[in-house]
Short mmCIF file of C-alpha atoms (C1' of nucleotides) in Angstrom, two decimals:
data_model
loop_
_atom_site.label_atom_id
_atom_site.label_comp_id
_atom_site.label_asym_id
_atom_site.label_seq_id
_atom_site.Cartn_x
_atom_site.Cartn_y
_atom_site.Cartn_z
CA MET A 1 -15.19 17.61 -7.76
CA ARG A 2 -12.28 15.62 -9.10
CA ILE A 3 -8.99 16.22 -7.31
CA LYS A 4 -6.32 17.82 -9.51
CA SER A 5 -2.60 17.16 -9.60
CA ASP A 6 -1.74 20.20 -7.46
CA PHE A 7 -3.27 18.30 -4.52
CA PHE A 8 -0.22 15.99 -4.73
CA GLN A 9 2.31 18.78 -5.20
CA THR A 10 3.31 18.61 -1.56
CA ASP A 11 5.17 16.37 0.85
CA PRO A 12 3.82 12.82 1.33
CA VAL A 13 2.83 13.33 4.98
CA SER A 14 0.54 16.27 4.17
CA ALA A 15 -0.95 14.45 1.18
CA ALA A 16 -1.56 11.27 3.22
CA ARG A 17 -3.40 13.22 5.92
CA ASN A 18 -5.42 15.21 3.37
CA LEU A 19 -6.54 12.07 1.52
CA ILE A 20 -8.44 10.71 4.54
CA GLY A 21 -12.18 11.06 3.87
CA LYS A 22 -11.73 11.60 0.13
CA ARG A 23 -13.36 9.32 -2.44
CA ILE A 24 -11.46 7.04 -4.83
CA VAL A 25 -13.20 5.96 -8.05
CA SER A 26 -11.94 3.08 -10.23
CA GLN A 27 -13.47 0.53 -12.58
CA LYS A 28 -17.08 1.45 -11.75
CA SER A 29 -16.47 1.15 -8.01
CA SER A 30 -15.86 3.80 -5.38
CA GLY A 31 -14.99 4.07 -1.70
CA ILE A 32 -14.07 6.58 0.99
CA ILE A 33 -10.40 6.51 2.01
CA VAL A 34 -10.18 5.70 5.72
CA GLU A 35 -6.50 4.73 6.12
CA THR A 36 -3.22 5.91 4.52
CA GLU A 37 0.51 5.92 5.22
CA ALA A 38 3.23 8.33 4.08
CA TYR A 39 6.67 7.31 2.73
CA ALA A 40 9.29 10.00 2.14
CA VAL A 41 12.17 9.97 -0.34
CA LYS A 42 14.43 11.74 2.16
CA GLY A 43 15.08 10.53 5.71
CA ASP A 44 12.76 7.51 5.57
CA GLU A 45 14.49 4.12 5.64
CA ALA A 46 11.19 2.27 5.14
CA ALA A 47 10.51 3.87 1.74
CA HIS A 48 11.33 1.98 -1.44
CA THR A 49 13.47 4.90 -2.55
CA PHE A 50 15.84 4.06 0.34
CA THR A 51 16.73 0.64 -1.08
CA ARG A 52 15.46 0.47 -4.65
CA SER A 53 17.06 2.41 -7.46
CA SER A 54 14.00 1.70 -9.62
CA ALA A 55 11.87 3.66 -7.12
CA ARG A 56 14.24 6.64 -7.25
CA GLU A 57 14.07 6.46 -11.04
CA PHE A 58 10.25 6.43 -10.85
CA VAL A 59 10.23 9.63 -8.77
CA SER A 60 12.39 11.53 -11.24
CA LYS A 61 10.53 10.20 -14.29
CA TYR A 62 6.89 10.78 -13.25
CA SER A 63 4.92 13.78 -11.94
CA ALA A 64 2.81 14.22 -8.80
CA GLY A 65 -0.41 12.18 -8.84
CA THR A 66 1.04 9.13 -10.63
CA ALA A 67 0.20 5.61 -9.39
CA TYR A 68 3.12 3.58 -8.00
CA VAL A 69 1.88 -0.03 -7.87
CA TYR A 70 4.19 -2.85 -6.82
CA LEU A 71 4.04 -6.53 -5.91
CA ASN A 72 4.58 -7.27 -2.22
CA TYR A 73 5.40 -10.65 -0.65
CA GLY A 74 5.22 -12.07 -4.17
CA MET A 75 1.43 -12.03 -4.23
CA TYR A 76 -0.29 -8.72 -3.53
CA TRP A 77 -0.23 -5.46 -5.50
CA LEU A 78 -0.11 -2.36 -3.28
CA THR A 79 -1.21 1.04 -4.58
CA ASN A 80 0.63 4.31 -3.84
CA VAL A 81 0.35 7.87 -5.16
CA LEU A 82 3.48 9.86 -6.01
CA THR A 83 3.76 13.28 -4.34
CA LYS A 84 6.32 15.95 -5.24
CA GLY A 85 6.63 19.29 -3.49
CA PRO A 86 9.01 21.93 -2.11
CA LYS A 87 9.14 20.19 1.29
CA GLY A 88 10.08 16.84 -0.27
CA ASN A 89 8.92 14.00 -2.50
CA GLY A 90 7.40 10.67 -1.52
CA PHE A 91 4.48 8.26 -1.72
CA VAL A 92 1.08 7.83 -0.07
CA LEU A 93 0.13 4.18 0.46
CA LEU A 94 -3.63 3.55 0.26
CA ARG A 95 -4.34 1.12 3.11
CA ALA A 96 -8.13 0.90 3.53
CA LEU A 97 -11.45 2.07 2.06
CA GLU A 98 -15.05 2.18 3.16
CA PRO A 99 -16.86 0.68 0.12
CA GLU A 100 -19.45 3.01 -1.40
CA ASN A 101 -20.63 2.23 -4.95
CA GLY A 102 -20.15 -0.87 -7.11
CA ILE A 103 -19.94 -3.14 -4.09
CA HIS A 104 -21.12 -6.15 -6.10
CA LEU A 105 -18.17 -5.62 -8.48
CA MET A 106 -15.75 -5.43 -5.56
CA ARG A 107 -17.15 -8.67 -4.13
CA ASN A 108 -16.68 -10.36 -7.51
CA ARG A 109 -13.06 -9.21 -7.76
CA ARG A 110 -12.36 -10.20 -4.15
CA ASN A 111 -14.15 -13.53 -4.41
CA GLY A 112 -16.80 -12.76 -1.81
CA GLY A 113 -16.41 -11.92 1.84
CA LYS A 114 -17.96 -9.39 4.19
CA ILE A 115 -18.26 -5.77 3.04
CA LYS A 116 -16.19 -4.73 6.05
CA ASP A 117 -13.33 -6.95 4.84
CA LEU A 118 -13.47 -5.99 1.14
CA CYS A 119 -10.95 -3.11 1.37
CA SER A 120 -9.52 -3.43 4.90
CA GLY A 121 -5.87 -3.63 3.80
CA PRO A 122 -3.62 -2.37 0.99
CA GLY A 123 -3.60 -5.65 -0.95
CA LYS A 124 -7.34 -6.11 -0.58
CA LEU A 125 -8.33 -2.62 -1.71
CA THR A 126 -6.11 -2.84 -4.80
CA ILE A 127 -7.90 -6.05 -5.84
CA ALA A 128 -11.36 -4.67 -4.99
CA MET A 129 -10.82 -1.55 -7.10
CA GLY A 130 -9.76 -3.66 -10.09
CA MET A 131 -6.18 -2.41 -10.07
CA SER A 132 -2.84 -4.24 -10.45
CA GLY A 133 0.71 -3.88 -11.72
CA LYS A 134 -0.61 -2.93 -15.17
CA ASP A 135 -1.63 0.42 -13.66
CA HIS A 136 1.91 1.23 -12.50
CA GLY A 137 2.88 4.64 -13.92
CA GLN A 138 -0.72 5.61 -14.77
CA SER A 139 -1.99 8.98 -13.55
CA PHE A 140 -4.71 9.56 -10.94
CA THR A 141 -5.14 13.15 -12.07
CA SER A 142 -5.12 13.29 -15.88
CA PRO A 143 -8.48 13.77 -17.68
CA GLN A 144 -8.33 10.29 -19.27
CA SER A 145 -7.40 8.42 -16.07
CA ARG A 146 -9.07 5.08 -15.37
CA PHE A 147 -9.07 6.01 -11.67
CA TRP A 148 -9.18 9.28 -9.74
CA PHE A 149 -9.98 10.97 -6.42
CA GLU A 150 -12.93 13.22 -5.53
CA GLU A 151 -13.89 15.60 -2.73
CA SER A 152 -16.52 14.02 -0.48
CA HIS A 153 -17.21 16.40 2.44
CA ASN A 154 -16.25 13.57 4.75
CA GLU A 155 -12.89 14.92 5.85
CA THR A 156 -13.33 15.01 9.62
CA GLY A 157 -11.99 13.06 12.60
CA ILE A 158 -8.47 12.03 11.65
CA VAL A 159 -6.32 9.92 13.98
CA THR A 160 -2.52 9.76 13.68
CA ASP A 161 -0.57 6.55 14.35
CA THR A 162 2.73 4.84 13.58
CA ARG A 163 3.08 2.83 10.37
CA ILE A 164 2.59 -0.92 10.52
CA GLY A 165 4.14 -3.90 8.78
CA ILE A 166 7.62 -2.33 8.57
CA THR A 167 10.87 -2.57 10.53
CA ARG A 168 12.98 0.47 9.58
CA SER A 169 11.85 3.99 10.60
CA ALA A 170 8.86 2.38 12.32
CA ASN A 171 8.60 5.13 14.93
CA LEU A 172 7.49 7.88 12.54
CA PRO A 173 3.84 8.95 13.11
CA TRP A 174 2.96 8.71 9.45
CA ARG A 175 -0.17 6.53 9.46
CA PHE A 176 -3.53 8.28 9.25
CA LEU A 177 -6.95 6.79 10.05
CA LYS A 178 -10.51 8.01 10.01
CA LYS A 179 -11.67 8.16 13.62
CA ASN A 180 -14.10 5.49 14.82
CA ASN A 181 -14.29 3.92 11.38
CA ALA A 182 -14.89 0.16 11.24
CA PHE A 183 -13.32 -0.32 7.78
CA VAL A 184 -9.62 0.27 8.67
CA SER A 185 -7.15 -2.63 8.43
CA LYS A 186 -6.10 -2.63 12.08
CA LYS A 187 -6.92 -0.45 15.03
CA LYS A 188 -4.60 2.22 16.35
CA ALA A 189 -1.59 0.85 18.22
CA GLY A 190 -2.53 0.50 21.89
CA GLU A 191 -6.21 -0.14 21.15
CA SER A 192 -5.76 -3.89 21.04
CA SER A 193 -8.92 -5.96 21.34
CA SER A 194 -7.41 -7.93 24.24
CA PRO A 195 -5.59 -5.39 26.40
CA ALA A 196 -3.17 -6.55 29.04
CA SER A 197 -4.73 -6.24 32.49
"C1'" DG B 1 24.80 -17.80 -8.71
"C1'" DT B 2 22.58 -18.11 -4.17
"C1'" DT B 3 20.42 -16.27 -0.16
"C1'" DT B 4 17.34 -13.25 2.25
"C1'" DG B 5 13.72 -10.33 3.47
"C1'" DG B 6 9.78 -7.86 2.72
"C1'" DA B 7 4.59 -1.29 2.91
"C1'" DT B 8 0.21 -8.98 3.18
"C1'" DT B 9 -3.59 -12.13 3.37
"C1'" DA B 10 -6.23 -16.23 4.45
"C1'" DC B 11 -6.66 -20.15 6.94
"C1'" DT B 12 -5.70 -23.31 11.20
"C1'" DG C 1 0.90 -19.27 14.23
"C1'" DT C 2 2.24 -19.82 9.41
"C1'" DA C 3 2.13 -21.08 4.33
"C1'" DA C 4 1.86 -19.00 -0.10
"C1'" DT C 5 5.08 -16.98 -3.80
"C1'" DC C 6 7.91 -13.03 -6.51
"C1'" DC C 7 11.43 -9.48 -6.93
"C1'" DA C 8 15.60 -7.11 -6.13
"C1'" DA C 9 19.32 -6.16 -2.96
"C1'" DA C 10 23.32 -8.12 -0.83
"C1'" DC C 11 26.69 -11.30 -0.60
"C1'" DA C 12 30.01 -14.83 -2.51
#
DNA sequence: GTTTGGATTACT
DNA sequence: GTAATCCAAACA
């Protein structure tokens, strides 16, 4: 079952949590979403809408389920989904996938590497799924979309964590991970591989 | 007009 | 630990 736009007609935190375990399909590849983060238009200093007028313009111009793709650190495209609902608008950042179908295509786009590392980060998964800035403003939920989400009956075992890679509003528990999944970008804060003793 | 700081990744 | 490399905000 393809996910319809009403799935994204809610606040970004709910949508980010609900996307864990769902399938994303793009360019003849697919994967299960194992890591997301939420960014809210209101009360979130880490969101683009806090500093960028172009982001606020994007929110008013497009509807829920639209792709917000932007260039980060001058070199990597990061993929977000716009959410709009009564409790507030915002974005869900796709941070990691467990590759499923079309793995050979993902490896070609990513220039090789281990399957575990193909989509273990927002920049990597955008490349692996064949997406880039040209997809900015395209819909995930219209019938003619080049990419979409599907139900997968995999939506169990969700862990909550704080967002990573940001400075402002870094204490909000708005990062969601699939429990015990080896394909996430980094482990939950406090589960460091070399704990202090 | 110039400076600064990122929602990152790959390599040492 | 740090280089790579672009955009837009903030400052002058």
